Amino acid sequence: MRIGELAARAGTTTRALRYYEARGLLPARRDEKGHRAYGEEDLRLLEQIRTLRDFGFELEETRPFVECLRAGHPEGDSCPASLVVYRRKLAELDALIGQLTEVRETVAGQLRRAERARDALAADAPAPGGPEPLCELGGQFS
């Protein structure tokens, strides 16, 4: 298939495919007329790249998975290098979850503090129909 068809089937652009080719992630095969030629295996490579990118992997982190597929493994994540990337990504995610948990706890604490302050102000507020609040300058509002 030609580059436009591959791009359409993969849900990407021809520009992205050329970039992947330049980065060595997509093979650069040519037909007899000099046009780029791709097969179903290239579509599978692109699906693997896209799935990993959707999960937050950097483009270079997809390389071991692509190479694993090219080596003939039915899934791109069964090779040792792919497993290393998975482990590293899990460690990054765990660290981010820890940071987000800390931020969440801080925000929850701020919310509790703000609600207590609001409740304290409400408890000190005059009852409806009561006296007018005093102005900070000592007078009453009229």
mmCIF file of C-alpha atoms in Angstrom:
data_model
loop_
_atom_site.group_PDB
_atom_site.id
_atom_site.type_symbol
_atom_site.label_atom_id
_atom_site.label_comp_id
_atom_site.label_asym_id
_atom_site.label_seq_id
_atom_site.Cartn_x
_atom_site.Cartn_y
_atom_site.Cartn_z
ATOM 1 C CA MET A 1 0.000 0.000 0.000
ATOM 2 C CA ARG A 2 1.116 3.572 -0.531
ATOM 3 C CA ILE A 3 1.808 6.151 2.147
ATOM 4 C CA GLY A 4 -1.592 7.873 1.915
ATOM 5 C CA GLU A 5 -3.493 4.620 2.373
ATOM 6 C CA LEU A 6 -1.308 3.571 5.294
ATOM 7 C CA ALA A 7 -1.772 6.960 6.940
ATOM 8 C CA ALA A 8 -5.563 6.747 6.509
ATOM 9 C CA ARG A 9 -5.740 3.194 7.850
ATOM 10 C CA ALA A 10 -3.479 4.039 10.792
ATOM 11 C CA GLY A 11 -5.377 7.230 11.606
ATOM 12 C CA THR A 12 -2.347 9.458 11.212
ATOM 13 C CA THR A 13 -0.752 11.724 8.633
ATOM 14 C CA THR A 14 1.744 11.113 5.873
ATOM 15 C CA ARG A 15 3.971 13.669 7.579
ATOM 16 C CA ALA A 16 4.008 11.540 10.740
ATOM 17 C CA LEU A 17 4.877 8.460 8.696
ATOM 18 C CA ARG A 18 7.783 10.249 7.050
ATOM 19 C CA TYR A 19 8.970 11.338 10.502
ATOM 20 C CA TYR A 20 8.765 7.759 11.813
ATOM 21 C CA GLU A 21 10.696 6.664 8.743
ATOM 22 C CA ALA A 22 13.390 9.289 9.381
ATOM 23 C CA ARG A 23 13.630 8.105 13.026
ATOM 24 C CA GLY A 24 14.083 4.512 11.868
ATOM 25 C CA LEU A 25 10.805 3.268 13.327
ATOM 26 C CA LEU A 26 9.127 2.599 9.991
ATOM 27 C CA PRO A 27 11.000 0.843 7.174
ATOM 28 C CA ALA A 28 11.640 2.830 4.017
ATOM 29 C CA ARG A 29 10.808 0.422 1.204
ATOM 30 C CA ARG A 30 10.176 1.635 -2.333
ATOM 31 C CA ASP A 31 8.232 0.081 -5.202
ATOM 32 C CA GLU A 32 9.462 -0.103 -8.811
ATOM 33 C CA LYS A 33 8.272 3.484 -9.429
ATOM 34 C CA GLY A 34 10.125 4.821 -6.396
ATOM 35 C CA HIS A 35 7.001 5.313 -4.256
ATOM 36 C CA ARG A 36 7.019 4.297 -0.631
ATOM 37 C CA ALA A 37 5.480 0.843 -0.244
ATOM 38 C CA TYR A 38 4.050 -0.583 2.966
ATOM 39 C CA GLY A 39 2.460 -3.826 4.085
ATOM 40 C CA GLU A 40 0.157 -5.008 6.833
ATOM 41 C CA GLU A 41 3.149 -5.498 9.124
ATOM 42 C CA ASP A 42 3.816 -1.748 8.873
ATOM 43 C CA LEU A 43 0.238 -1.039 9.905
ATOM 44 C CA ARG A 44 0.803 -3.275 12.940
ATOM 45 C CA LEU A 45 3.956 -1.302 13.801
ATOM 46 C CA LEU A 46 2.007 1.948 13.627
ATOM 47 C CA GLU A 47 -0.785 0.539 15.786
ATOM 48 C CA GLN A 48 1.811 -0.446 18.394
ATOM 49 C CA ILE A 49 3.387 3.018 18.291
ATOM 50 C CA ARG A 50 0.022 4.744 18.551
ATOM 51 C CA THR A 51 -1.142 2.588 21.472
ATOM 52 C CA LEU A 52 2.041 3.272 23.394
ATOM 53 C CA ARG A 53 1.896 6.994 22.590
ATOM 54 C CA ASP A 54 -1.725 7.059 23.834
ATOM 55 C CA PHE A 55 -0.451 5.548 27.089
ATOM 56 C CA GLY A 56 2.058 8.397 27.449
ATOM 57 C CA PHE A 57 5.189 6.745 26.088
ATOM 58 C CA GLU A 58 7.665 9.011 24.329
ATOM 59 C CA LEU A 59 8.312 8.167 20.690
ATOM 60 C CA GLU A 60 11.801 6.834 21.390
ATOM 61 C CA GLU A 61 10.377 4.575 24.113
ATOM 62 C CA THR A 62 8.365 2.752 21.418
ATOM 63 C CA ARG A 63 11.508 1.585 19.621
ATOM 64 C CA PRO A 64 11.998 -1.696 21.577
ATOM 65 C CA PHE A 65 8.371 -2.632 20.934
ATOM 66 C CA VAL A 66 8.705 -1.921 17.216
ATOM 67 C CA GLU A 67 11.927 -3.904 17.051
ATOM 68 C CA CYS A 68 10.256 -6.781 18.892
ATOM 69 C CA LEU A 69 7.462 -6.850 16.312
ATOM 70 C CA ARG A 70 9.990 -6.703 13.486
ATOM 71 C CA ALA A 71 11.808 -9.665 15.043
ATOM 72 C CA GLY A 72 8.665 -11.711 14.471
ATOM 73 C CA HIS A 73 7.064 -11.673 17.895
ATOM 74 C CA PRO A 74 3.272 -11.512 17.629
ATOM 75 C CA GLU A 75 3.149 -8.878 20.381
ATOM 76 C CA GLY A 76 5.717 -6.123 20.590
ATOM 77 C CA ASP A 77 6.038 -6.321 24.329
ATOM 78 C CA SER A 78 7.415 -9.824 24.857
ATOM 79 C CA CYS A 79 11.089 -8.996 24.249
ATOM 80 C CA PRO A 80 13.477 -8.172 27.115
ATOM 81 C CA ALA A 81 14.016 -4.562 25.956
ATOM 82 C CA SER A 82 10.258 -3.964 25.887
ATOM 83 C CA LEU A 83 9.943 -5.300 29.423
ATOM 84 C CA VAL A 84 12.667 -2.888 30.568
ATOM 85 C CA VAL A 85 10.704 0.033 29.102
ATOM 86 C CA TYR A 86 7.489 -1.198 30.774
ATOM 87 C CA ARG A 87 9.251 -1.378 34.152
ATOM 88 C CA ARG A 88 10.740 2.094 33.740
ATOM 89 C CA LYS A 89 7.357 3.537 32.710
ATOM 90 C CA LEU A 90 5.643 1.903 35.704
ATOM 91 C CA ALA A 91 8.238 3.455 38.030
ATOM 92 C CA GLU A 92 7.578 6.872 36.439
ATOM 93 C CA LEU A 93 3.825 6.413 36.819
ATOM 94 C CA ASP A 94 4.199 5.352 40.453
ATOM 95 C CA ALA A 95 6.249 8.486 41.146
ATOM 96 C CA LEU A 96 3.627 10.662 39.441
ATOM 97 C CA ILE A 97 0.845 8.990 41.390
ATOM 98 C CA GLY A 98 2.761 9.733 44.588
ATOM 99 C CA GLN A 99 3.162 13.381 43.615
ATOM 100 C CA LEU A 100 -0.505 13.682 42.652
ATOM 101 C CA THR A 101 -1.547 12.049 45.926
ATOM 102 C CA GLU A 102 0.466 14.655 47.840
ATOM 103 C CA VAL A 103 -1.092 17.486 45.827
ATOM 104 C CA ARG A 104 -4.561 16.015 46.365
ATOM 105 C CA GLU A 105 -3.983 15.821 50.121
ATOM 106 C CA THR A 106 -2.818 19.441 50.165
ATOM 107 C CA VAL A 107 -5.853 20.623 48.194
ATOM 108 C CA ALA A 108 -8.198 18.573 50.403
ATOM 109 C CA GLY A 109 -6.590 20.166 53.484
ATOM 110 C CA GLN A 110 -7.029 23.638 52.001
ATOM 111 C CA LEU A 111 -10.684 22.865 51.276
ATOM 112 C CA ARG A 112 -11.284 21.672 54.863
ATOM 113 C CA ARG A 113 -9.591 24.817 56.212
ATOM 114 C CA ALA A 114 -11.646 27.064 53.917
ATOM 115 C CA GLU A 115 -14.883 25.318 54.911
ATOM 116 C CA ARG A 116 -14.071 25.731 58.630
ATOM 117 C CA ALA A 117 -13.362 29.431 58.049
ATOM 118 C CA ARG A 118 -16.634 29.804 56.152
ATOM 119 C CA ASP A 119 -18.539 28.001 58.925
ATOM 120 C CA ALA A 120 -16.902 30.187 61.578
ATOM 121 C CA LEU A 121 -17.899 33.328 59.689
ATOM 122 C CA ALA A 122 -21.443 32.032 59.324
ATOM 123 C CA ALA A 123 -21.641 31.303 63.056
ATOM 124 C CA ASP A 124 -20.506 34.853 63.875
ATOM 125 C CA ALA A 125 -22.895 36.493 61.384
ATOM 126 C CA PRO A 126 -25.865 38.368 62.853
ATOM 127 C CA ALA A 127 -29.244 36.696 62.657
ATOM 128 C CA PRO A 128 -31.559 37.902 59.885
ATOM 129 C CA GLY A 129 -33.397 41.007 60.984
ATOM 130 C CA GLY A 130 -30.774 41.699 63.648
ATOM 131 C CA PRO A 131 -28.672 44.819 63.997
ATOM 132 C CA GLU A 132 -26.791 46.188 61.026
ATOM 133 C CA PRO A 133 -23.088 45.279 60.897
ATOM 134 C CA LEU A 134 -20.719 47.942 62.076
ATOM 135 C CA CYS A 135 -18.452 49.637 59.611
ATOM 136 C CA GLU A 136 -14.740 49.099 60.205
ATOM 137 C CA LEU A 137 -14.486 52.860 60.762
ATOM 138 C CA GLY A 138 -16.841 52.630 63.726
ATOM 139 C CA GLY A 139 -20.132 53.739 62.193
ATOM 140 C CA GLN A 140 -23.193 51.759 61.194
ATOM 141 C CA PHE A 141 -24.431 51.252 57.661
ATOM 142 C CA SER A 142 -27.751 52.887 57.055
#
